[in-house]
């Protein structure tokens, strides 16, 4: 039996020790999910909707407990953790609208009637990273269950606690045994069986681009469906005509939220040259003012990084030769802390501009005009998110259309709403989650012609 220690990244204390699921246990769970699917897909749409609403209500009733678990397990600030648990509830309520609205078409044909059905895929495997354990899990399992699939879910080995609790809440809410199973284990064991077991018909993977490519290649062997949500290197583009005070005051939240461990982190701030110096002057107090510390305290704005190894990886981006403009603060004592850090890279090839950092380090670079801003923003293999700050609506739309990314916001850093589509261009992913079409990613369209 293999075990893992779950560590609180703010204190370095062990929270609990867990048994990890083996390959054989994964196979047994997949086969249980396959059997459970026979009855689950036959549940009347209204009854499936009611079960999902009850699941949502159970999450809401346990929202504070889930949030506290995430504070202890992932070091998320309590404010963020409450939002994340609330997002699971909202995704489930939204998903509860799906079963009764999974409409097909009636297509005019000669000699008969033609109708389409959205059939469930079967067993769906959801693989979740450690940075947002609750929402990312729900974006997969919510619509998948609603569309009549059964789900096996693998949380990240570092952050399994909220997923395990969500699995218990589903059962308490009346979701039948085997329909939604949470399997804490290693990616190389449990995640790999999702890829290779023929009964798993789709893999939803959120994580690094490197592992995402392996998953896609593995799934190709069985033409298995995949949704991939991968890395990012998003740009926050600030034009000279923007409300500079607001742009500078909010920029830290666009990149340092969740200590920068956010696929949508705006880790490149592009500032029009004519206001570059003024913007940095305004940014400095905003960065120094970010309240970094105990994630359980209500006023804290940024917590620790997830692990010592990850902190070392983030720190590797700030070399002795790196020009650091200014940094924020970090607490003393135990915990995987790293301060908010603003750097001024010398060349476009600087790692800090080309690689995902996934920590609280941001690079600020100047640009000349609209075309230059779009060129720099697109000079990356990634294409997940981005922000555009301007008071010119025409420019906002032109730049939004020009930037190759799936989720852009104008005069805002918001990327995620459960009722709007989310996903990446280029190597940031494949497919979309959330939004009005969320369920279609978990169905096959079947066409039936009836001769009359
Ligand atoms: P990864 O190392 O890729 O791990 C993600 C998940 O995949 C974990 O559950 C991991 O298991 C599992 N895994 C690892 N190797 C596997 C394999 N060979 N087969 C199957 N599963 C495997 O990523 P991470 O470091 O946890 O997360 C950070 C990355 O996720 C960043 O690049 C970030 O941008 C991306 N991300 C993207 C999004 C969206 S929505 N685009 C959202 C959040 C994060 P273990 O727990 O055993 O490692």
GROMACS .gro file of N, CA and C and ligand atoms in nm, residues 127-132 136 139 154-158 185-188 190-192 195 205-212 214-215 228-232 261-264 356 358 382 384 422 424 428 433, ligand 1:
model
  192
  127UNK      N    1  -0.895   1.453  -1.466
  127UNK     CA    2  -0.764   1.465  -1.398
  127UNK      C    3  -0.742   1.612  -1.362
  128UNK      N    4  -0.718   1.637  -1.234
  128UNK     CA    5  -0.723   1.774  -1.180
  128UNK      C    6  -0.584   1.813  -1.126
  129UNK      N    7  -0.541   1.937  -1.149
  129UNK     CA    8  -0.414   1.983  -1.092
  129UNK      C    9  -0.433   2.035  -0.950
  130UNK      N   10  -0.322   2.080  -0.889
  130UNK     CA   11  -0.330   2.122  -0.748
  130UNK      C   12  -0.367   2.267  -0.731
  131UNK      N   13  -0.372   2.345  -0.841
  131UNK     CA   14  -0.384   2.489  -0.817
  131UNK      C   15  -0.526   2.536  -0.785
  132UNK      N   16  -0.627   2.476  -0.850
  132UNK     CA   17  -0.767   2.507  -0.813
  132UNK      C   18  -0.842   2.375  -0.800
  136UNK      N   19  -1.193   2.329  -1.078
  136UNK     CA   20  -1.154   2.254  -1.199
  136UNK      C   21  -1.216   2.115  -1.199
  139UNK      N   22  -1.589   2.170  -1.305
  139UNK     CA   23  -1.611   2.203  -1.446
  139UNK      C   24  -1.616   2.076  -1.530
  154UNK      N   25  -0.956   1.205  -1.058
  154UNK     CA   26  -0.828   1.196  -0.987
  154UNK      C   27  -0.782   1.336  -0.948
  155UNK      N   28  -0.785   1.364  -0.817
  155UNK     CA   29  -0.729   1.493  -0.775
  155UNK      C   30  -0.577   1.486  -0.780
  156UNK      N   31  -0.511   1.602  -0.770
  156UNK     CA   32  -0.364   1.603  -0.763
  156UNK      C   33  -0.322   1.537  -0.632
  157UNK      N   34  -0.210   1.469  -0.635
  157UNK     CA   35  -0.163   1.400  -0.514
  157UNK      C   36  -0.144   1.499  -0.400
  158UNK      N   37  -0.103   1.623  -0.434
  158UNK     CA   38  -0.077   1.723  -0.329
  158UNK      C   39  -0.206   1.777  -0.265
  185UNK      N   40  -0.465   0.947  -0.606
  185UNK     CA   41  -0.354   0.861  -0.645
  185UNK      C   42  -0.259   0.938  -0.733
  186UNK      N   43  -0.162   0.866  -0.783
  186UNK     CA   44  -0.058   0.932  -0.864
  186UNK      C   45  -0.104   0.943  -1.010
  187UNK      N   46  -0.057   1.050  -1.075
  187UNK     CA   47  -0.087   1.067  -1.216
  187UNK      C   48  -0.035   0.951  -1.298
  188UNK      N   49   0.085   0.904  -1.263
  188UNK     CA   50   0.148   0.797  -1.340
  188UNK      C   51   0.077   0.663  -1.320
  190UNK      N   52  -0.301   0.627  -1.151
  190UNK     CA   53  -0.446   0.643  -1.172
  190UNK      C   54  -0.474   0.719  -1.302
  191UNK      N   55  -0.404   0.832  -1.320
  191UNK     CA   56  -0.427   0.912  -1.441
  191UNK      C   57  -0.397   0.832  -1.566
  192UNK      N   58  -0.288   0.753  -1.562
  192UNK     CA   59  -0.251   0.673  -1.678
  192UNK      C   60  -0.356   0.568  -1.711
  195UNK      N   61  -0.621   0.701  -1.917
  195UNK     CA   62  -0.580   0.715  -2.057
  195UNK      C   63  -0.585   0.579  -2.128
  205UNK      N   64  -0.843   1.668  -1.897
  205UNK     CA   65  -0.717   1.689  -1.825
  205UNK      C   66  -0.691   1.838  -1.809
  206UNK      N   67  -0.663   1.881  -1.689
  206UNK     CA   68  -0.614   2.016  -1.664
  206UNK      C   69  -0.480   2.003  -1.596
  207UNK      N   70  -0.380   2.070  -1.652
  207UNK     CA   71  -0.246   2.061  -1.594
  207UNK      C   72  -0.145   2.119  -1.690
  208UNK      N   73  -0.024   2.071  -1.679
  208UNK     CA   74   0.083   2.130  -1.759
  208UNK      C   75   0.071   2.089  -1.906
  209UNK      N   76   0.124   2.174  -1.992
  209UNK     CA   77   0.121   2.145  -2.137
  209UNK      C   78   0.201   2.018  -2.166
  210UNK      N   79   0.311   2.000  -2.093
  210UNK     CA   80   0.396   1.882  -2.114
  210UNK      C   81   0.319   1.752  -2.091
  211UNK      N   82   0.251   1.742  -1.976
  211UNK     CA   83   0.175   1.620  -1.947
  211UNK      C   84   0.053   1.613  -2.039
  212UNK      N   85  -0.007   1.727  -2.071
  212UNK     CA   86  -0.123   1.729  -2.161
  212UNK      C   87  -0.092   1.667  -2.295
  214UNK      N   88   0.131   1.434  -2.353
  214UNK     CA   89   0.140   1.287  -2.332
  214UNK      C   90   0.001   1.226  -2.326
  215UNK      N   91  -0.089   1.294  -2.256
  215UNK     CA   92  -0.226   1.242  -2.242
  215UNK      C   93  -0.292   1.236  -2.379
  228UNK      N   94  -0.847   1.942  -2.305
  228UNK     CA   95  -0.721   1.977  -2.240
  228UNK      C   96  -0.725   2.123  -2.199
  229UNK      N   97  -0.697   2.148  -2.072
  229UNK     CA   98  -0.682   2.285  -2.021
  229UNK      C   99  -0.539   2.295  -1.968
  230UNK      N  100  -0.452   2.368  -2.041
  230UNK     CA  101  -0.309   2.359  -2.012
  230UNK      C  102  -0.251   2.493  -1.967
  231UNK      N  103  -0.126   2.514  -1.993
  231UNK     CA  104  -0.056   2.630  -1.938
  231UNK      C  105  -0.095   2.762  -2.003
  232UNK      N  106  -0.037   2.869  -1.951
  232UNK     CA  107  -0.066   3.001  -2.006
  232UNK      C  108   0.050   3.097  -1.986
  261UNK      N  109  -0.027   3.110  -0.900
  261UNK     CA  110  -0.044   2.970  -0.943
  261UNK      C  111  -0.178   2.958  -1.015
  262UNK      N  112  -0.189   3.030  -1.123
  262UNK     CA  113  -0.316   3.044  -1.193
  262UNK      C  114  -0.284   3.037  -1.341
  263UNK      N  115  -0.352   2.945  -1.412
  263UNK     CA  116  -0.325   2.931  -1.555
  263UNK      C  117  -0.354   3.061  -1.629
  264UNK      N  118  -0.442   3.146  -1.574
  264UNK     CA  119  -0.478   3.272  -1.640
  264UNK      C  120  -0.392   3.389  -1.593
  356UNK      N  121   0.594   2.967  -1.872
  356UNK     CA  122   0.497   2.985  -1.764
  356UNK      C  123   0.571   2.980  -1.630
  358UNK      N  124   0.407   3.040  -1.305
  358UNK     CA  125   0.315   2.978  -1.209
  358UNK      C  126   0.350   3.016  -1.065
  382UNK      N  127   0.146   2.987  -2.598
  382UNK     CA  128   0.023   2.976  -2.520
  382UNK      C  129  -0.084   3.072  -2.571
  384UNK      N  130  -0.421   3.149  -2.348
  384UNK     CA  131  -0.535   3.122  -2.261
  384UNK      C  132  -0.617   3.247  -2.230
  422UNK      N  133  -1.489   2.865  -2.153
  422UNK     CA  134  -1.352   2.883  -2.103
  422UNK      C  135  -1.260   2.780  -2.166
  424UNK      N  136  -0.844   2.734  -2.405
  424UNK     CA  137  -0.728   2.800  -2.463
  424UNK      C  138  -0.712   2.782  -2.613
  428UNK      N  139  -0.237   2.616  -2.516
  428UNK     CA  140  -0.307   2.630  -2.387
  428UNK      C  141  -0.423   2.532  -2.375
  433UNK      N  142  -1.459   2.443  -2.170
  433UNK     CA  143  -1.541   2.400  -2.056
  433UNK      C  144  -1.640   2.513  -2.025
  453LIG     P1  145   0.070   1.847  -1.392
  453LIG     O1  146   0.198   1.809  -1.332
  453LIG     O2  147   0.055   1.836  -1.540
  453LIG     O3  148  -0.041   1.759  -1.316
  453LIG     C1  149  -0.177   1.775  -1.336
  453LIG     C2  150  -0.248   1.646  -1.301
  453LIG     O4  151  -0.208   1.544  -1.392
  453LIG     C3  152  -0.217   1.592  -1.161
  453LIG     O5  153  -0.333   1.533  -1.108
  453LIG     C4  154  -0.110   1.490  -1.190
  453LIG     O6  155  -0.099   1.387  -1.093
  453LIG     C5  156  -0.161   1.432  -1.320
  453LIG     N1  157  -0.057   1.364  -1.400
  453LIG     C6  158   0.076   1.386  -1.397
  453LIG     N2  159   0.139   1.304  -1.485
  453LIG     C7  160   0.043   1.228  -1.542
  453LIG     C8  161   0.044   1.126  -1.641
  453LIG     N3  162   0.156   1.087  -1.699
  453LIG     N4  163  -0.074   1.071  -1.678
  453LIG     C9  164  -0.190   1.113  -1.623
  453LIG     N5  165  -0.198   1.207  -1.528
  453LIG    C10  166  -0.083   1.267  -1.490
  453LIG     O7  167   0.029   1.998  -1.360
  453LIG     P2  168   0.035   2.074  -1.221
  453LIG     O8  169   0.175   2.116  -1.194
  453LIG     O9  170  -0.038   1.996  -1.118
  453LIG    O10  171  -0.056   2.201  -1.254
  453LIG    C11  172  -0.004   2.319  -1.302
  453LIG    C12  173  -0.032   2.332  -1.452
  453LIG    O11  174  -0.171   2.324  -1.476
  453LIG    C13  175   0.010   2.469  -1.505
  453LIG    O12  176   0.075   2.451  -1.629
  453LIG    C14  177  -0.122   2.540  -1.525
  453LIG    O13  178  -0.123   2.643  -1.621
  453LIG    C15  179  -0.212   2.429  -1.564
  453LIG     N6  180  -0.351   2.468  -1.537
  453LIG    C16  181  -0.432   2.495  -1.644
  453LIG    C17  182  -0.561   2.537  -1.620
  453LIG    C18  183  -0.652   2.568  -1.736
  453LIG     S1  184  -0.810   2.573  -1.702
  453LIG     N7  185  -0.605   2.587  -1.856
  453LIG    C19  186  -0.609   2.547  -1.491
  453LIG    C20  187  -0.525   2.517  -1.386
  453LIG    C21  188  -0.394   2.475  -1.411
  453LIG     P3  189  -0.005   1.400  -0.963
  453LIG    O14  190  -0.091   1.459  -0.860
  453LIG    O15  191   0.035   1.263  -0.929
  453LIG    O16  192   0.109   1.487  -1.000
   0.00000   0.00000   0.00000
